[in-house]
Tab-separated table of C-alpha atoms and ligand atoms in Angstrom:
chain	number	residue	atom	x	y	z
A	1	MET	CA	-30.039	-14.668	-5.318
A	2	ILE	CA	-31.410	-17.206	-2.839
A	3	ILE	CA	-30.341	-20.851	-2.878
A	4	VAL	CA	-32.991	-22.944	-1.140
A	5	LEU	CA	-31.502	-26.159	0.259
A	6	LYS	CA	-33.297	-29.492	0.426
A	7	ALA	CA	-35.194	-30.108	3.653
A	8	ASP	CA	-32.749	-32.486	5.370
A	9	THR	CA	-29.542	-30.615	4.514
A	10	GLU	CA	-27.157	-29.966	7.409
A	11	ALA	CA	-26.106	-26.312	7.257
A	12	SER	CA	-22.605	-27.188	8.481
A	13	SER	CA	-22.050	-30.095	6.057
A	14	PRO	CA	-19.007	-30.123	3.686
A	15	GLU	CA	-21.456	-29.970	0.775
A	16	VAL	CA	-22.913	-26.662	1.953
A	17	ARG	CA	-19.428	-25.313	2.715
A	18	ARG	CA	-18.415	-26.117	-0.891
A	19	LEU	CA	-21.517	-24.344	-2.193
A	20	ILE	CA	-20.746	-21.236	-0.137
A	21	ALA	CA	-17.090	-21.225	-1.250
A	22	GLN	CA	-18.213	-21.456	-4.872
A	23	ALA	CA	-20.613	-18.516	-4.423
A	24	GLU	CA	-17.981	-16.401	-2.706
A	25	SER	CA	-15.460	-17.098	-5.471
A	26	TYR	CA	-17.378	-14.589	-7.613
A	27	PRO	CA	-16.054	-11.022	-7.238
A	28	ASP	CA	-17.931	-8.812	-4.754
A	29	VAL	CA	-20.257	-11.579	-3.635
A	30	HIS	CA	-20.741	-12.628	-0.047
A	31	THR	CA	-23.224	-15.017	1.532
A	32	GLU	CA	-25.517	-15.271	4.520
A	33	LEU	CA	-26.921	-18.542	5.766
A	34	HIS	CA	-30.489	-18.455	7.111
A	35	ARG	CA	-32.265	-21.280	8.807
A	36	ILE	CA	-36.001	-20.689	9.025
A	37	GLN	CA	-37.781	-22.913	11.502
A	38	GLY	CA	-41.104	-23.135	9.729
A	39	ALA	CA	-44.463	-24.205	11.041
A	40	THR	CA	-44.284	-27.627	9.395
A	41	ARG	CA	-40.649	-27.908	8.285
A	42	SER	CA	-37.386	-26.049	8.531
A	43	VAL	CA	-35.833	-24.432	5.518
A	44	THR	CA	-32.203	-23.484	5.056
A	45	GLU	CA	-31.399	-20.754	2.557
A	46	VAL	CA	-28.107	-19.318	1.355
A	47	TYR	CA	-28.407	-15.646	0.430
A	48	LEU	CA	-25.951	-14.394	-2.187
A	49	LEU	CA	-25.458	-10.664	-1.720
A	50	GLY	CA	-23.566	-8.147	-3.844
A	51	HIS	CA	-23.086	-8.304	-7.597
A	52	THR	CA	-25.215	-11.363	-8.276
A	53	GLY	CA	-26.948	-10.189	-11.465
A	54	VAL	CA	-24.267	-11.707	-13.708
A	55	ILE	CA	-23.928	-15.004	-11.843
A	56	PRO	CA	-25.507	-18.005	-13.593
A	57	THR	CA	-27.873	-20.184	-11.555
A	58	GLU	CA	-26.969	-23.536	-13.206
A	59	PRO	CA	-23.691	-24.253	-11.349
A	60	PHE	CA	-25.583	-24.057	-8.067
A	61	GLU	CA	-28.559	-26.066	-9.279
A	62	GLU	CA	-26.221	-28.997	-9.946
A	63	HIS	CA	-25.467	-29.486	-6.230
A	64	ALA	CA	-27.351	-32.459	-4.788
A	65	CYS	CA	-28.307	-30.470	-1.667
A	66	VAL	CA	-29.987	-27.679	-3.638
A	67	GLU	CA	-33.762	-27.619	-4.040
A	68	LYS	CA	-33.893	-24.493	-6.179
A	69	VAL	CA	-32.173	-21.220	-6.988
A	70	VAL	CA	-34.307	-18.071	-6.955
A	71	ARG	CA	-33.326	-14.748	-8.454
A	72	VAL	CA	-34.524	-12.112	-6.022
A	73	THR	CA	-36.153	-8.928	-7.092
A	74	GLU	CA	-34.588	-5.794	-5.649
A	75	LYS	CA	-37.577	-5.221	-3.417
A	76	TYR	CA	-38.213	-6.950	-0.101
A	77	ARG	CA	-35.211	-9.238	-0.379
A	78	ALA	CA	-35.707	-11.039	2.918
A	79	ILE	CA	-39.491	-11.021	3.308
A	80	GLY	CA	-40.526	-10.984	-0.372
A	81	ARG	CA	-42.009	-13.876	-2.316
A	82	HIS	CA	-39.955	-13.049	-5.420
A	83	ALA	CA	-42.795	-13.754	-7.825
A	84	GLY	CA	-43.692	-16.964	-6.030
A	85	GLY	CA	-40.080	-18.231	-6.107
A	86	VAL	CA	-39.915	-18.822	-2.374
A	87	ASP	CA	-42.473	-20.353	-0.026
A	88	ALA	CA	-44.049	-18.805	3.028
A	89	VAL	CA	-42.877	-21.302	5.632
A	90	GLY	CA	-44.097	-19.447	8.712
A	91	PHE	CA	-42.560	-20.110	12.098
A	92	GLU	CA	-43.096	-21.703	15.457
A	93	TYR	CA	-42.715	-19.737	18.668
A	94	ASN	CA	-43.112	-21.091	22.185
A	95	GLY	CA	-45.019	-24.083	20.864
A	96	VAL	CA	-47.425	-22.046	18.702
A	97	ARG	CA	-47.304	-22.436	14.924
A	98	ILE	CA	-47.950	-19.327	12.888
A	99	SER	CA	-47.982	-19.299	9.099
A	100	GLN	CA	-49.948	-18.123	6.089
A	101	GLU	CA	-52.176	-21.191	6.629
A	102	THR	CA	-52.982	-21.018	10.349
A	103	LEU	CA	-55.489	-18.843	12.216
A	104	HIS	CA	-55.059	-17.512	15.766
A	105	VAL	CA	-57.228	-15.093	17.672
A	106	VAL	CA	-55.257	-12.736	19.939
A	107	PRO	CA	-57.770	-11.010	22.222
A	108	GLY	CA	-56.888	-8.959	25.268
A	109	LEU	CA	-56.372	-5.633	26.939
A	110	CYS	CA	-55.277	-2.692	24.828
A	111	ALA	CA	-53.422	-1.551	27.950
A	112	VAL	CA	-52.648	-3.455	31.130
A	113	ASP	CA	-54.288	-1.577	34.024
A	114	ASN	CA	-54.477	-3.921	36.994
A	115	ARG	CA	-53.766	-7.474	38.059
A	116	GLU	CA	-57.422	-8.472	38.429
A	117	ASN	CA	-58.290	-7.513	34.868
A	118	VAL	CA	-55.217	-9.271	33.474
A	119	ASP	CA	-56.013	-12.405	35.459
A	120	GLN	CA	-59.679	-12.375	34.456
A	121	MET	CA	-58.735	-11.876	30.801
A	122	PHE	CA	-56.171	-14.690	30.646
A	123	ALA	CA	-58.498	-17.051	32.555
A	124	ALA	CA	-61.333	-16.390	30.086
A	125	LEU	CA	-59.082	-16.911	27.051
A	126	ALA	CA	-57.655	-20.115	28.490
A	127	GLY	CA	-61.220	-21.258	29.168
A	128	HIS	CA	-61.802	-21.073	25.423
A	129	GLY	CA	-58.621	-22.958	24.598
A	130	LEU	CA	-56.688	-19.871	23.484
A	131	GLN	CA	-52.941	-19.575	24.057
A	132	THR	CA	-52.471	-16.119	22.563
A	133	ALA	CA	-53.351	-12.778	24.149
A	134	ARG	CA	-52.649	-9.088	23.879
A	135	ALA	CA	-51.607	-6.971	26.871
A	136	GLY	CA	-49.967	-3.569	26.315
A	137	ALA	CA	-47.492	-2.303	28.893
A	138	TYR	CA	-45.958	0.572	26.920
A	139	LYS	CA	-48.567	2.749	25.218
A	140	PRO	CA	-47.751	5.405	22.602
A	141	ARG	CA	-50.453	8.035	23.181
A	142	THR	CA	-51.489	11.021	21.152
A	143	SER	CA	-51.370	13.275	24.216
A	144	PRO	CA	-48.527	13.267	26.758
A	145	TYR	CA	-51.175	13.677	29.478
A	146	ASP	CA	-52.882	10.385	28.636
A	147	PHE	CA	-52.069	7.130	30.439
A	148	GLN	CA	-48.743	5.911	29.051
A	149	GLY	CA	-48.968	2.293	30.201
A	150	LEU	CA	-47.648	0.702	33.403
A	151	GLY	CA	-44.305	-0.043	31.754
A	152	GLN	CA	-41.843	-2.566	33.080
A	153	GLU	CA	-43.396	-2.538	36.563
A	154	CYS	CA	-46.265	-4.780	35.395
A	155	LEU	CA	-44.169	-7.288	33.450
A	156	PRO	CA	-43.459	-9.739	36.325
A	157	TRP	CA	-47.126	-10.271	37.182
A	158	VAL	CA	-48.353	-10.158	33.583
A	159	PHE	CA	-45.914	-12.937	32.660
A	160	GLU	CA	-46.625	-14.903	35.832
A	161	ARG	CA	-50.396	-14.772	35.245
A	162	ALA	CA	-49.955	-15.663	31.559
A	163	GLY	CA	-47.877	-18.702	32.501
A	164	HIS	CA	-50.375	-19.687	35.190
A	165	HIS	CA	-53.205	-19.799	32.625
A	166	GLY	CA	-51.174	-21.462	29.871
A	167	ILE	CA	-51.003	-18.356	27.658
A	168	ARG	CA	-47.961	-18.969	25.455
A	169	ILE	CA	-47.744	-15.681	23.570
A	170	VAL	CA	-48.490	-12.174	24.806
A	171	ALA	CA	-48.520	-9.462	22.130
A	172	MET	CA	-47.022	-6.315	23.635
A	173	GLU	CA	-46.050	-3.072	21.934
A	174	VAL	CA	-42.555	-1.649	22.363
A	175	THR	CA	-41.753	1.953	21.558
A	176	HIS	CA	-38.071	1.973	22.507
A	177	GLU	CA	-35.151	-0.419	22.255
A	178	ALA	CA	-34.870	-0.413	26.062
A	179	HIS	CA	-38.338	-2.001	26.290
A	180	VAL	CA	-37.084	-5.062	24.416
A	181	GLU	CA	-34.335	-5.579	26.994
A	182	GLN	CA	-36.770	-5.017	29.872
A	183	ILE	CA	-39.103	-7.653	28.419
A	184	GLN	CA	-36.283	-10.125	27.850
A	185	ARG	CA	-35.054	-9.689	31.437
A	186	ALA	CA	-38.538	-10.015	32.901
A	187	LEU	CA	-39.265	-13.113	30.817
A	188	GLU	CA	-36.076	-14.721	32.035
A	189	ALA	CA	-36.846	-13.787	35.639
A	190	SER	CA	-40.275	-15.408	35.238
A	191	GLY	CA	-38.599	-18.654	34.163
A	192	ASN	CA	-39.966	-18.004	30.685
A	193	ALA	CA	-43.477	-18.425	31.983
A	194	THR	CA	-44.786	-17.248	28.624
A	195	GLY	CA	-43.531	-15.734	25.357
A	196	VAL	CA	-43.785	-12.214	23.956
A	197	LEU	CA	-44.634	-11.042	20.471
A	198	LEU	CA	-43.045	-7.600	20.125
A	199	GLN	CA	-45.567	-5.257	18.568
A	200	ILE	CA	-44.363	-2.332	16.465
A	201	GLY	CA	-47.217	0.158	16.485
A	202	THR	CA	-48.384	2.066	13.457
A	203	ARG	CA	-46.787	5.255	14.765
A	204	ASN	CA	-43.391	3.589	14.770
A	205	ALA	CA	-43.739	1.834	11.408
A	206	GLN	CA	-40.893	3.955	10.025
A	207	ASN	CA	-38.860	4.284	13.216
A	208	PHE	CA	-35.927	2.594	11.508
A	209	GLU	CA	-33.692	2.450	14.570
A	210	LEU	CA	-36.405	0.647	16.534
A	211	LEU	CA	-37.006	-1.694	13.590
A	212	LYS	CA	-33.279	-2.496	13.455
A	213	ALA	CA	-33.245	-3.146	17.204
A	214	VAL	CA	-36.122	-5.642	17.131
A	215	GLY	CA	-34.625	-7.159	13.989
A	216	GLN	CA	-31.188	-7.695	15.466
A	217	GLN	CA	-32.508	-9.866	18.283
A	218	THR	CA	-33.895	-13.219	17.257
A	219	GLU	CA	-35.310	-14.419	20.560
A	220	LEU	CA	-38.715	-12.709	20.218
A	221	PRO	CA	-40.905	-12.562	17.101
A	222	VAL	CA	-42.275	-9.268	15.830
A	223	LEU	CA	-45.768	-8.110	14.905
A	224	PHE	CA	-45.254	-5.174	12.553
A	225	LYS	CA	-48.240	-2.843	12.123
A	226	ARG	CA	-48.694	-1.105	8.827
A	227	GLY	CA	-47.989	2.626	8.953
A	228	MET	CA	-51.281	4.490	9.093
A	229	GLY	CA	-50.421	7.205	6.577
A	230	ILE	CA	-47.933	5.629	4.188
A	231	THR	CA	-48.351	3.342	1.209
A	232	LEU	CA	-48.400	-0.429	1.535
A	233	GLU	CA	-45.113	-0.544	-0.349
A	234	GLU	CA	-43.505	1.849	2.149
A	235	SER	CA	-44.780	-0.266	5.032
A	236	ILE	CA	-43.433	-3.504	3.549
A	237	ASN	CA	-40.095	-1.825	2.916
A	238	ALA	CA	-40.020	-0.677	6.535
A	239	CYS	CA	-40.867	-4.218	7.675
A	240	GLU	CA	-37.903	-5.447	5.631
A	241	TYR	CA	-35.669	-3.570	8.116
A	242	VAL	CA	-36.703	-6.069	10.783
A	243	ALA	CA	-35.867	-9.065	8.597
A	244	SER	CA	-32.634	-7.598	7.271
A	245	GLY	CA	-31.399	-7.399	10.863
A	246	GLY	CA	-31.646	-11.192	11.064
A	247	ASN	CA	-35.044	-11.782	12.694
A	248	ARG	CA	-37.265	-13.672	10.255
A	249	ARG	CA	-40.112	-14.374	12.654
A	250	ILE	CA	-42.361	-11.519	11.613
A	251	ILE	CA	-46.121	-11.026	11.255
A	252	PHE	CA	-47.498	-8.169	9.167
A	253	CYS	CA	-50.591	-6.507	10.662
A	254	LEU	CA	-53.249	-4.480	8.863
A	255	ARG	CA	-55.001	-1.977	11.131
A	256	GLY	CA	-56.663	0.526	8.834
A	257	MET	CA	-55.496	3.769	7.236
A	258	LYS	CA	-55.803	7.266	8.640
A	259	THR	CA	-58.093	9.291	6.396
A	260	ASN	CA	-61.458	10.933	6.830
A	261	LEU	CA	-62.645	8.851	3.890
A	262	GLY	CA	-63.057	6.001	6.371
A	263	ASP	CA	-65.390	7.944	8.685
A	264	PRO	CA	-67.237	7.044	10.813
A	265	HIS	CA	-64.700	4.271	11.402
A	266	ARG	CA	-61.569	5.317	13.293
A	267	ASN	CA	-59.494	4.204	10.307
A	268	PHE	CA	-60.308	3.168	6.761
A	269	VAL	CA	-60.458	-0.614	6.906
A	270	ASP	CA	-57.830	-2.119	4.604
A	271	PHE	CA	-58.404	-5.855	5.008
A	272	SER	CA	-58.747	-6.271	1.251
A	273	HIS	CA	-54.932	-6.135	1.408
A	274	VAL	CA	-54.707	-9.492	3.234
A	275	PRO	CA	-54.187	-11.497	0.001
A	276	VAL	CA	-51.936	-8.761	-1.370
A	277	VAL	CA	-49.539	-8.964	1.573
A	278	LYS	CA	-49.609	-12.779	1.376
A	279	ARG	CA	-48.702	-12.598	-2.302
A	280	LEU	CA	-45.952	-9.991	-1.938
A	281	THR	CA	-44.373	-11.362	1.236
A	282	ARG	CA	-43.706	-14.625	3.032
A	283	LEU	CA	-45.257	-13.268	6.214
A	284	PRO	CA	-48.358	-14.405	8.078
A	285	VAL	CA	-50.927	-11.592	8.048
A	286	CYS	CA	-52.788	-10.250	11.068
A	287	VAL	CA	-55.814	-7.971	11.113
A	288	ASP	CA	-56.736	-5.605	13.939
A	289	PRO	CA	-60.478	-4.912	13.719
A	290	SER	CA	-60.531	-2.902	16.984
A	291	HIS	CA	-58.119	-0.177	15.944
A	292	SER	CA	-59.631	-0.138	12.453
A	293	VAL	CA	-63.239	0.394	13.523
A	294	GLY	CA	-62.630	2.117	16.853
A	295	SER	CA	-66.129	1.712	18.288
A	296	ARG	CA	-68.798	-0.784	19.312
A	297	ALA	CA	-71.184	0.446	16.623
A	298	LEU	CA	-73.892	-2.074	15.837
A	299	ALA	CA	-75.228	-2.712	12.350
A	300	PRO	CA	-78.986	-3.154	11.869
A	301	ASP	CA	-78.418	-6.868	11.255
A	302	GLY	CA	-77.404	-7.294	14.905
A	303	LEU	CA	-73.638	-7.693	14.356
A	304	MET	CA	-71.155	-5.044	15.452
A	305	ASP	CA	-68.928	-3.460	12.804
A	306	VAL	CA	-65.974	-5.044	14.638
A	307	TYR	CA	-67.467	-8.485	13.922
A	308	HIS	CA	-68.107	-7.582	10.303
A	309	VAL	CA	-64.581	-6.367	9.566
A	310	THR	CA	-63.092	-9.328	11.454
A	311	ALA	CA	-65.091	-11.536	9.093
A	312	GLN	CA	-63.811	-9.535	6.111
A	313	GLY	CA	-60.226	-10.205	7.214
A	314	ILE	CA	-60.780	-13.915	7.835
A	315	ILE	CA	-62.734	-14.561	4.643
A	316	ALA	CA	-59.726	-13.057	2.848
A	317	GLY	CA	-57.313	-15.458	4.579
A	318	ALA	CA	-56.035	-13.542	7.623
A	319	ASN	CA	-53.830	-15.597	9.958
A	320	LEU	CA	-54.268	-13.679	13.209
A	321	VAL	CA	-56.929	-11.420	14.690
A	322	LEU	CA	-55.697	-8.901	17.274
A	323	VAL	CA	-58.750	-7.667	19.129
A	324	ASP	CA	-59.450	-5.506	22.182
A	325	PHE	CA	-61.477	-6.992	25.043
A	326	HIS	CA	-61.932	-5.585	28.530
A	327	PRO	CA	-63.806	-6.858	31.589
A	328	HIS	CA	-64.866	-3.273	32.479
A	329	PRO	CA	-64.414	-1.056	29.403
A	330	GLU	CA	-65.840	1.967	31.223
A	331	GLU	CA	-62.821	1.817	33.549
A	332	ALA	CA	-60.236	1.089	30.820
A	333	LEU	CA	-57.352	3.572	30.703
A	334	CYS	CA	-56.992	3.270	26.924
A	335	ASP	CA	-59.436	2.544	24.094
A	336	GLY	CA	-62.326	1.424	26.332
A	337	PRO	CA	-65.030	2.497	23.817
A	338	GLN	CA	-63.846	-0.018	21.203
A	339	ALA	CA	-63.377	-2.973	23.569
A	340	LEU	CA	-65.582	-6.037	23.423
A	341	LEU	CA	-66.956	-7.426	26.693
A	342	MET	CA	-65.894	-10.717	28.226
A	343	GLU	CA	-69.415	-12.101	27.831
A	344	GLU	CA	-69.106	-11.394	24.087
A	345	LEU	CA	-66.053	-13.631	23.728
A	346	PRO	CA	-67.951	-16.894	22.999
A	347	HIS	CA	-70.052	-15.268	20.250
A	348	PHE	CA	-67.016	-13.535	18.772
A	349	LEU	CA	-65.057	-16.812	18.621
A	350	GLU	CA	-68.026	-18.666	17.095
A	351	ASP	CA	-68.365	-15.961	14.470
A	352	VAL	CA	-64.636	-16.320	13.685
A	353	ALA	CA	-65.051	-20.105	13.345
A	354	ILE	CA	-68.046	-19.726	10.997
A	355	VAL	CA	-66.105	-17.434	8.676
A	356	ARG	CA	-62.958	-19.545	8.806
A	357	ARG	CA	-64.989	-22.583	7.709
A	358	ALA	CA	-66.315	-20.557	4.789
A	359	TYR	CA	-62.743	-19.548	3.865
A	360	GLU	CA	-61.630	-23.191	3.979
A	361	ASP	CA	-64.566	-24.160	1.742
A	362	ARG	CA	-63.526	-21.433	-0.692
A	363	LEU	CA	-59.965	-22.817	-0.758
A	364	ALA	CA	-61.204	-26.364	-1.377
A	365	ARG	CA	-63.376	-25.101	-4.243
A	366	ALA	CA	-60.490	-23.131	-5.754
A	367	LYS	CA	-58.282	-26.268	-5.652
A	368	GLN	CA	-60.802	-28.184	-7.790
A	369	ASP	CA	-59.853	-25.932	-10.699
A	370	ASP	CA	-56.102	-26.445	-10.225
B	401	PEP	C1	-52.466	-1.111	19.733
B	401	PEP	O1	-52.625	-2.188	19.132
B	401	PEP	O2	-52.564	-1.008	20.962
B	401	PEP	C2	-52.186	0.114	18.976
B	401	PEP	C3	-51.781	1.227	19.572
B	401	PEP	O3	-52.392	-0.030	17.663
B	401	PEP	P1	-51.892	0.876	16.437
B	401	PEP	O4	-50.405	0.983	16.560
B	401	PEP	O5	-52.350	0.096	15.248
B	401	PEP	O6	-52.608	2.195	16.577
B	402	MN	MN1	-55.316	0.776	21.520
């Protein structure tokens, strides 16, 4: 059961303490207090855990500080919508608001290779008013002989350059708990020049110990990528591990499914699941067109497949677009063939804006029938 408190309620007030004492007076029931700093408002929720099935909701609804009481379904307790019972409030991180309503483009290097490319990338993004970028330092590769990423060695200059160009969030995959600590230390040493969105890659979608580790720290938000060969339900359950650890600042990312049925795309594009994830969970939804399509293939209409699937994600309401760019893709140490070129950035961003406007028009039209 979740008790959602009214917006201005002080979590430490005597009223809330009375509410918690009342909840804990039921046998085998304990509570957890969660404050979610949303994109537009903050929400405080009291979670009742244990044998709550027999507890009536009315005694709690009578408290003046209570907005509503929601019976949770067994599934996705922390990230679920519970049949629309709880709102998707989103979150703010390092001055950037991210929710099921906002849209951010997160272009950048699949893998950090050298300082010049990182600097050129961040400068170009900043030039277009972007504050979000991707830059991988730890790369999980199919072959042990492939480039594994520069690791912690590159963090000081990646963060320094990000800060210099006003990039506020760098999405960066972690494959081991130790990477989280290395990132936290390097961020601190940089004077928190920027912020980091910890990316859980598709290969680690069910690495439960890693999910617990990123979930037990609440300093850095998490971008969880759907597992490539498991069901959506299994992926959302795995994502729940992050939230159940205490970290509620999570983004769910669709990146295509591994099956030959998607050929010639690298993965079978699954962006039709954007509204599904928004309905089932409270999480903002990201799409990754680069790892879905995996090439720069051009359609006869003059638009690359990457542009087309990006549009498919946005027209369906996606909140972030994680996309590979590289100043010199032929020299890239990872995923060069799918990277867009820096000179393509203006067209890509215009295309995103065109589709977003169409999505907003669709929403306005749908509201007329409400
Ligand atoms: C990536 O974004 O760099 C990546 C490796 O993606 P995925 O985990 O979706 O394959
Ligand atoms: Mn990649």
